[in-house]
Coordinates of C-alpha atoms and ligand atoms in Angstrom, one line a residue:
X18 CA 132.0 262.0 169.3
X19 CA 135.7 262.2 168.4
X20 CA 137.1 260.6 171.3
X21 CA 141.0 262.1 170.6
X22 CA 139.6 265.7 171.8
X23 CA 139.9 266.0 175.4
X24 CA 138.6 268.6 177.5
X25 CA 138.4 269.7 181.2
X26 CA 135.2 268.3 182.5
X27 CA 134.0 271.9 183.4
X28 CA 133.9 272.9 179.2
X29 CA 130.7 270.4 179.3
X30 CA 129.4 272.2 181.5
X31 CA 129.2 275.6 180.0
X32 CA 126.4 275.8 177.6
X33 CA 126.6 278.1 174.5
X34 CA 124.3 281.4 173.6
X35 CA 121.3 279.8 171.9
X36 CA 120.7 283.5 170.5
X37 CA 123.8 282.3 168.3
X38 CA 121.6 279.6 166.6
X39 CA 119.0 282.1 166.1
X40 CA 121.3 284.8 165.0
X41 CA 122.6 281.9 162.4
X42 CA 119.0 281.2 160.9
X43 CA 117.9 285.0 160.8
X44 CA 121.7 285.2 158.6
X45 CA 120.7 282.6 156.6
X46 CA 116.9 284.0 155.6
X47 CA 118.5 287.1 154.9
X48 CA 120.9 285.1 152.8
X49 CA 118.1 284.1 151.3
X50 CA 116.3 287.3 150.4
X51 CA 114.1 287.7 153.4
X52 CA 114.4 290.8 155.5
X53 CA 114.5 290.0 159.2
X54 CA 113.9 292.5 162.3
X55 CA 116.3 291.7 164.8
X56 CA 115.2 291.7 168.7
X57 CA 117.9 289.3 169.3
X58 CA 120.9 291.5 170.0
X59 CA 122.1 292.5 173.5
X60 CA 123.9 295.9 172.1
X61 CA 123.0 298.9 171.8
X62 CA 122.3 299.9 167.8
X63 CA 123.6 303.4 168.5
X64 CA 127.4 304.3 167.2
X65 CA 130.2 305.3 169.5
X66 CA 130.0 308.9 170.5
X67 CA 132.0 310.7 168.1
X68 CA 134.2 312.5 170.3
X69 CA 135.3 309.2 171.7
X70 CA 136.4 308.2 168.2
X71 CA 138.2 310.7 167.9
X72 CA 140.3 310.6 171.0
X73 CA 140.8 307.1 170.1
X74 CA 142.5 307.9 166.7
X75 CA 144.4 311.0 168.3
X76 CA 145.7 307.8 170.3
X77 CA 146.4 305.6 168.0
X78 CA 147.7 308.0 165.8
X79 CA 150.1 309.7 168.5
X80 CA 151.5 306.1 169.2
X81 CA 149.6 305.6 172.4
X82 CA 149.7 301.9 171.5
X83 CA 151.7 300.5 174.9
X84 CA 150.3 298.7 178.2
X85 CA 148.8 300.6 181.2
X86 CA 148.9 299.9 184.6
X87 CA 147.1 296.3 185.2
X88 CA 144.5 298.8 187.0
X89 CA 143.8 301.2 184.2
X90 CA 144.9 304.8 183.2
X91 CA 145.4 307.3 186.7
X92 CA 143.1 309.6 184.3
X93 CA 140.4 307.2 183.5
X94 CA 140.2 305.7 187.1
X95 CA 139.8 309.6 188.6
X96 CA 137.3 310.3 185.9
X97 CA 135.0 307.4 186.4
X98 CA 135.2 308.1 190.1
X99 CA 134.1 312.0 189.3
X100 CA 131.6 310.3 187.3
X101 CA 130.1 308.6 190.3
X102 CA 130.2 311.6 192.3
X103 CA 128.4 314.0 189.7
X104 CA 125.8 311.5 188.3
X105 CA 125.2 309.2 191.7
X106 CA 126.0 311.2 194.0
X107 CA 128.8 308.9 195.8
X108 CA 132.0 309.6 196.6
X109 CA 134.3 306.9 195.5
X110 CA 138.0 307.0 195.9
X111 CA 140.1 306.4 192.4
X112 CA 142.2 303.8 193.7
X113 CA 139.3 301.3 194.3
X114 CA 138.6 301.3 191.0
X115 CA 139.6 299.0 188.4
X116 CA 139.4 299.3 184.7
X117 CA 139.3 296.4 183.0
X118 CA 138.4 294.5 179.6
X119 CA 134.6 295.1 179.6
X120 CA 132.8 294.2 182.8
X121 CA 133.0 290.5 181.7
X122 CA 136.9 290.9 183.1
X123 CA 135.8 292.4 185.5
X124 CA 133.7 289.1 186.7
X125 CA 136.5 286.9 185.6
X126 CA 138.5 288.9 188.1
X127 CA 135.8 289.1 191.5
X128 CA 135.5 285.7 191.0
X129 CA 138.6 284.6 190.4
X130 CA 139.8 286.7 194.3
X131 CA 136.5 285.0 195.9
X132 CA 135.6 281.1 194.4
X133 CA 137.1 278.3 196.0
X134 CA 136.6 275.0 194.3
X135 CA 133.2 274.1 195.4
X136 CA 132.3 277.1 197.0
X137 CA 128.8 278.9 196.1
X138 CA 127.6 282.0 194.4
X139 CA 123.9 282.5 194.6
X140 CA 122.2 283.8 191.2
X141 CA 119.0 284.5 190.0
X142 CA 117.4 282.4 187.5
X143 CA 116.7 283.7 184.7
X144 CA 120.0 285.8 184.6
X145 CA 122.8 286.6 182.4
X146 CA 124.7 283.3 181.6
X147 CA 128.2 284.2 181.5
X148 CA 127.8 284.5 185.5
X149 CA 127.4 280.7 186.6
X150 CA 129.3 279.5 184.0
X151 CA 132.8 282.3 185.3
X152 CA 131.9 280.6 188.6
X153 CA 132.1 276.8 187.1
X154 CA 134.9 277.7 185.4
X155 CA 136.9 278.6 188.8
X156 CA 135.2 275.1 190.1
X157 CA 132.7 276.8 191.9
X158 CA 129.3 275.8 192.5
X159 CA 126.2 278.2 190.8
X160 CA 123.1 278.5 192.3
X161 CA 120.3 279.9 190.4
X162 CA 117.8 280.5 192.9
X163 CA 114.0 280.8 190.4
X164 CA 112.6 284.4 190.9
X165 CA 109.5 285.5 189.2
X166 CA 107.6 288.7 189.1
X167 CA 106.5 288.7 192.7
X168 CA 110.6 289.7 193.3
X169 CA 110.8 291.6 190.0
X170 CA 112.8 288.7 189.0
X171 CA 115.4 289.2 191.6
X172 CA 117.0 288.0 194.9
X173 CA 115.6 289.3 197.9
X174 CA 117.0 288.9 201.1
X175 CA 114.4 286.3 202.1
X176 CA 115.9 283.6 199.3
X177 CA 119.2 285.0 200.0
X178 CA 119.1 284.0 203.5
X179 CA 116.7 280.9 202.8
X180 CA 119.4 279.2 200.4
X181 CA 122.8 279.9 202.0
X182 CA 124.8 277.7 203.3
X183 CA 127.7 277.0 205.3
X184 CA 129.7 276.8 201.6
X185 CA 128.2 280.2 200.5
X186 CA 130.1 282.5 199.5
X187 CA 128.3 285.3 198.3
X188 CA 125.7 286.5 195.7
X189 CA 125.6 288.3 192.3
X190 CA 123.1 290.8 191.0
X191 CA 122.4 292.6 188.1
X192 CA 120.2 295.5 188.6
X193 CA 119.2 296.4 185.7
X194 CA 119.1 292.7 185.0
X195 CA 119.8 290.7 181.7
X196 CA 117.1 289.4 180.5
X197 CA 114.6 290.8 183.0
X198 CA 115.1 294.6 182.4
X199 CA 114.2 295.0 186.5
X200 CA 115.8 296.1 189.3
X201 CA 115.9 295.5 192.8
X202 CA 114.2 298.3 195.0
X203 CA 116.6 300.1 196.7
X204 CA 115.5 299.0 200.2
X205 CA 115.4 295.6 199.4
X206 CA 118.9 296.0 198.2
X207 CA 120.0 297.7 201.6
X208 CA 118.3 294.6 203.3
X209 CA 120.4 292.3 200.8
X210 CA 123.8 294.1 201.8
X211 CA 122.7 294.0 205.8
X212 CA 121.9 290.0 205.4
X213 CA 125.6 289.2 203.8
X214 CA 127.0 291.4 206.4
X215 CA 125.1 289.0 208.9
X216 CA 126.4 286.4 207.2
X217 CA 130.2 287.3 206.3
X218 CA 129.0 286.7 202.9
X219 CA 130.4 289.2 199.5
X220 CA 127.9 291.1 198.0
X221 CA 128.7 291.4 194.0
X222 CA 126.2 293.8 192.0
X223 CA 126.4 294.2 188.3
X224 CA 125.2 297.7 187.3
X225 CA 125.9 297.6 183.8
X226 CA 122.5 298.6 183.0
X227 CA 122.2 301.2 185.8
X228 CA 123.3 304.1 183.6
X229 CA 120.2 302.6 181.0
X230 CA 117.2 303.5 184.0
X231 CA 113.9 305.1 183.3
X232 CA 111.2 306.8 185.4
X233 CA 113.6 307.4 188.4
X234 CA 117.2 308.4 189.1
X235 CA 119.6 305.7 189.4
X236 CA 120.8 304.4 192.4
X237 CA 123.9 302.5 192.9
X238 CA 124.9 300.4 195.8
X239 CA 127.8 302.1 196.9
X240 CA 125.6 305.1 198.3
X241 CA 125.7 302.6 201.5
X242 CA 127.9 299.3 200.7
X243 CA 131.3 300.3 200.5
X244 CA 132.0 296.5 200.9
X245 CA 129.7 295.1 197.9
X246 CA 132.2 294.7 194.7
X247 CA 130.7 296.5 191.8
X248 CA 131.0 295.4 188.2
X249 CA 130.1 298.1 185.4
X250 CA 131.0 298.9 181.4
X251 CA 131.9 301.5 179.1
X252 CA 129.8 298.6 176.7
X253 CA 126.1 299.7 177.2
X254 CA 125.8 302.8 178.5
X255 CA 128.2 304.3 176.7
X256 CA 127.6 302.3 173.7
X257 CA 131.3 301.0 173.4
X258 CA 131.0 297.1 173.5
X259 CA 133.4 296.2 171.0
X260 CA 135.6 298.2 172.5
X261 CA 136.1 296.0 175.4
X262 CA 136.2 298.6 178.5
X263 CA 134.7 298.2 181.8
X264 CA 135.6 298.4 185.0
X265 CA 135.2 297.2 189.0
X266 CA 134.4 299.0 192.1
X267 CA 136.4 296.9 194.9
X268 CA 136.9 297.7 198.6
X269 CA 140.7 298.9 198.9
X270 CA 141.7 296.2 200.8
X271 CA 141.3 293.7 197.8
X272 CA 143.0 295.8 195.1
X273 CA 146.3 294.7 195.1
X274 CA 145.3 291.0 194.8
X275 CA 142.9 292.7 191.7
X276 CA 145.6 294.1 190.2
X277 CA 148.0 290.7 190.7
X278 CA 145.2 288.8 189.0
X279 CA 144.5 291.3 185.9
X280 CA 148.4 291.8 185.6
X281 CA 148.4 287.8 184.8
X282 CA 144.7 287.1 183.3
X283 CA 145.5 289.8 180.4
X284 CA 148.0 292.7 181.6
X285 CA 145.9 295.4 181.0
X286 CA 143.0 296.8 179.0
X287 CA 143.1 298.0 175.8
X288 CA 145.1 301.3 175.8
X289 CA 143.5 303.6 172.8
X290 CA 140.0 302.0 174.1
X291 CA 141.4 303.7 177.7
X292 CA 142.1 307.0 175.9
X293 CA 139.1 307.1 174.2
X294 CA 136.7 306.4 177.3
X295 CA 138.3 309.6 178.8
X296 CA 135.8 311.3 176.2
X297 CA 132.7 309.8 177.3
X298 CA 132.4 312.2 180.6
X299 CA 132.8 315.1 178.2
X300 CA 129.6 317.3 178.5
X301 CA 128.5 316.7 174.6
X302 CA 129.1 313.3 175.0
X303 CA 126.9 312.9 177.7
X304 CA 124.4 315.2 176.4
X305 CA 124.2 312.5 173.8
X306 CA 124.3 309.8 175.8
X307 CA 120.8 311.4 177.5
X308 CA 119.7 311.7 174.3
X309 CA 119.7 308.1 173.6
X310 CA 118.6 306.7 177.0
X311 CA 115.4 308.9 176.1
X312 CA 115.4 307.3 173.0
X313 CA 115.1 303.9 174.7
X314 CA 113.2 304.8 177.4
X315 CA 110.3 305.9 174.1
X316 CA 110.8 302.4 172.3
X317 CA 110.3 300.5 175.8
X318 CA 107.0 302.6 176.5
X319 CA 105.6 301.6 172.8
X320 CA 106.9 298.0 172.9
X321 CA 105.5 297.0 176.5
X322 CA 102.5 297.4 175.9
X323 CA 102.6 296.1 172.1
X324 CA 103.7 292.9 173.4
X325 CA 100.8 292.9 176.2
X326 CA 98.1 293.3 173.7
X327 CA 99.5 290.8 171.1
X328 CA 99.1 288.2 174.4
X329 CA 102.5 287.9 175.5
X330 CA 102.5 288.1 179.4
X331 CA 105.2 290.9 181.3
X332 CA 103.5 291.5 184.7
X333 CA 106.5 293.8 185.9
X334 CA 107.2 296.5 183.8
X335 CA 110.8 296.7 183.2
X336 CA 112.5 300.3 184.2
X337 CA 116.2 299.7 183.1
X338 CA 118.6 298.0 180.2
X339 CA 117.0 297.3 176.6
X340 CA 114.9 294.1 177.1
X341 CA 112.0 292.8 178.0
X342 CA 111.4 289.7 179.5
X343 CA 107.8 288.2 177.8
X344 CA 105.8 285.2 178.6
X345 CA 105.1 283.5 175.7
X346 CA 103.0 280.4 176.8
X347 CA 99.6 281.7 175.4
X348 CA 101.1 281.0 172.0
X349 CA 100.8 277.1 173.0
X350 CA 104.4 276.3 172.1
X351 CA 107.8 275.8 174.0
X352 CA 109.5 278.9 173.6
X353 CA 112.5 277.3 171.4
X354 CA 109.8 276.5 169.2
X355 CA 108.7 279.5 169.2
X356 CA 111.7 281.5 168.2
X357 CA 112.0 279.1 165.4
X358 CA 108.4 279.4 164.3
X359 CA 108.3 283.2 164.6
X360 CA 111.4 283.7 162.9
X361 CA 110.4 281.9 160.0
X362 CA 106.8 282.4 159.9
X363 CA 107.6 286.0 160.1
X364 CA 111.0 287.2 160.3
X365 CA 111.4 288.7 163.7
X366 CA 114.5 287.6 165.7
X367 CA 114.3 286.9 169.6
X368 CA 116.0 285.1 172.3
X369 CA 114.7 282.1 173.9
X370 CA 114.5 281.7 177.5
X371 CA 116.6 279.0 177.7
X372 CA 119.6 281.1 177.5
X373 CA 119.0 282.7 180.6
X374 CA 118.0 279.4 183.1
X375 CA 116.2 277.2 183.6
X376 CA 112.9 278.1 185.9
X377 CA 110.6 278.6 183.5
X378 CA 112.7 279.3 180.8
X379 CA 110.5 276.9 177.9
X380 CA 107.4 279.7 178.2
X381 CA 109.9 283.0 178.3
X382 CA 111.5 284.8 175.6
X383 CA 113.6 287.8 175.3
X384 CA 112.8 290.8 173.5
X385 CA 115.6 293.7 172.8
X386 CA 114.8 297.0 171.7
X387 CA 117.9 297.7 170.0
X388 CA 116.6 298.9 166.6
X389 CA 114.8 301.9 165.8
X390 CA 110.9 303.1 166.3
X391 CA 110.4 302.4 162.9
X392 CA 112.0 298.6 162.8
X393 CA 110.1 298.1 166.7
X394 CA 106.6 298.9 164.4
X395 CA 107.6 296.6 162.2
X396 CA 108.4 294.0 164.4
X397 CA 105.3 294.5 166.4
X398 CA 103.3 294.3 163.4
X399 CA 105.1 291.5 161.9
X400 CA 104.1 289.7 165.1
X401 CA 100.5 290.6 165.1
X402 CA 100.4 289.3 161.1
X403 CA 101.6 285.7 162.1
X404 CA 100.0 285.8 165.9
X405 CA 96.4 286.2 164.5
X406 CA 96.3 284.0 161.8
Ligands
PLP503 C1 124.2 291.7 182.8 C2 125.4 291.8 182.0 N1 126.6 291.8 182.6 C3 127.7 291.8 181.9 C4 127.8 291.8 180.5 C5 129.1 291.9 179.8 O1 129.3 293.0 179.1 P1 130.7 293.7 178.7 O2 131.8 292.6 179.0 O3 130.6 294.1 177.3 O4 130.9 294.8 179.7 C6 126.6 291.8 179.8 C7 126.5 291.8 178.4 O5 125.5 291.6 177.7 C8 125.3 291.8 180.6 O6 124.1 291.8 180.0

């Protein structure tokens, strides 16, 4: 250890993607002359809508280049709010939304009005890492609370109530979820929002995914929590990650601090990714956009079952996002291992558990179904080949 770099303690603490390391050796095979099918990647493979290129170059190219508001174009905020009215059916007023730099600002920024050093923020485990470590980074305290299929691999309000505390704070959860692909049944979700009512507690629910549902129409938590703080992208959905935009449904009486915080964490979004997002609630856009949820929706109904007849266990059948969630113990291996072994026994990229917790996490792997049919078959019967020998 070089013992002239020093860092705050909490940098210890915050564990990188292992995907990274797998993404590294599938490069390297490749390198090499192998062809690799990649189930590691947590984007969708899908371009941006063209119209929204486009309005992003008529921006760029019409010297729309300058900072916003902290809170995001007037236009883009009214328009995501008319998007909520015409796809969810709830009315939300413009100037409780936030736009920010992808949801992960959006986080940064709940967390950053609600953590005091110490205080705690109950997650599920497995779920999407970035979440404990934005609340160690404020010096607050995660808790991954271990769900398993008998919760759909979410919080109920039974362990919500069960594991607070005089220092909790609130909870966070994605629904969709990262890894899980699940979601929390709507009345279970009302019965979470009525115990952190109880409790005085903030209810924070990422919906990134909930654009990404399948089988039944998507419900968001502001039908009936006008208090919960939702976090949601332009990234997934709208298959725009690298363009940084999401945004943050907050009550009112929180915005200005929002907007204090945003002004001084990064000023503002990215303004041609702003002017672009403005053509994602055009009706060809969207159009497309249904397109390519179907198109998801297909892989996920050929891959779930794949998996479950090569012997890889998913008891709950996931109904949202791009991943599945796969127990991989029957293989006999821990699931590091496993990636390792798979990858280079048969070049098929995945994620290992471990990336998303700890309960469990050395028999679970992630599977994403962000490549075509044809790549998916492939895969599957890549995975079959090495499986059965
Ligand atoms: C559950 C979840 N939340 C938030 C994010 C952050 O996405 P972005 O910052 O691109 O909006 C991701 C990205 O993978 C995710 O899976």
């Amino acid at each position: 250890m070089d013992t002239r770099i020093r860092t705050a303690a909490r940098v210890a603490e915050i564990a990188p993607f292992h995907v990274m390391e797998v993404q590294t050796a599938a490069r390297a095979l490749e390198a090499a002359g192998r062809t690799v099918v990649h189930m590691e990647i947590g984007e969708p493979d899908f371009p941006t809508p063209p119209l929204v290129v486009a309005a992003a170059q008529r921006a760029i190219a019409g010297g729309d280049v300058y900072y916003t508001s902290a809170l995001g174009l007037p236009e883009l905020r009214r328009a995501i709010a008319a998007h909520y009215a015409d796809h969810y059916g709830v009315s939300v007023a413009p100037e409780r939304i936030v736009v920010t730099a992808g949801s992960s600002a959006a986080l940064m920024l709940v967390m950053a009005l609600l953590v005091n050093r110490d205080d705690r923020i109950l997650l599920s485990d497995p779920g999407y890492p970035c979440n404990r470590h934005f609340v160690r980074v404020l010096e607050g305290a995660p808790v991954g609370i271990p769900v398993g299929p008998d919760s759909n691999y979410q919080l109920t309000a039974d362990l919500i109530e069960r594991n607070w505390t005089p220092r909790t704070r609130g909870a966070l959860i994605a629904s969709p979820s990262n890894p899980t692909g699940t979601v929390v049944p709507f009345d279970e979700m009302r019965r979470i929002a009525d115990a952190m009512a109880d409790r005085g507690g903030e209810l924070i629910v990422d919906e990134i995914y909930l654009g990404l549902t399948y089988g039944a129409r998507p419900r968001s938590v502001l039908e009936f929590a006008d208090d919960a703080f939702v976090v949601s992208s332009f990234s997934k959905y709208f298959n725009m990650t690298g363009w940084r935009l999401g945004w943050l449904v907050a009550p009112e009486r929180h915005v200005r601090d929002l907007e204090k915080l945003a002004q001084n964490l990064y000023i503002s979004p990215a303004t041609p990714s702003q002017r672009a997002a403005l053509a994602c609630f055009e009706p060809a856009t969207l159009a497309l956009l249904e397109e390519r949820r179907h198109a998801f929706e297909a892989r996920r109904d050929f891959l779930v079952p794949a998996l479950r007849e090569l012997g890889f266990g998913v008891p709950v059948t996931p109904t949202g996002g791009f991943f599945v969630y796969a127990d991989c113990s029957a293989f006999g291996t821990d699931s590091e291992r496993f990636c390792r072994d798979v990858l280079e026994g048969c070049g098929v990229a995945i994620t290992p558990g471990l990336d998303f917790g700890a309960h469990r996490a050395d028999r679970h792997v992630r599977f994403a179904y962000t490549i075509d049919q044809a790549k998916l078959e492939d895969g599957v019967a890549r995975l079959a080949r090495f499986l059965r020998r």
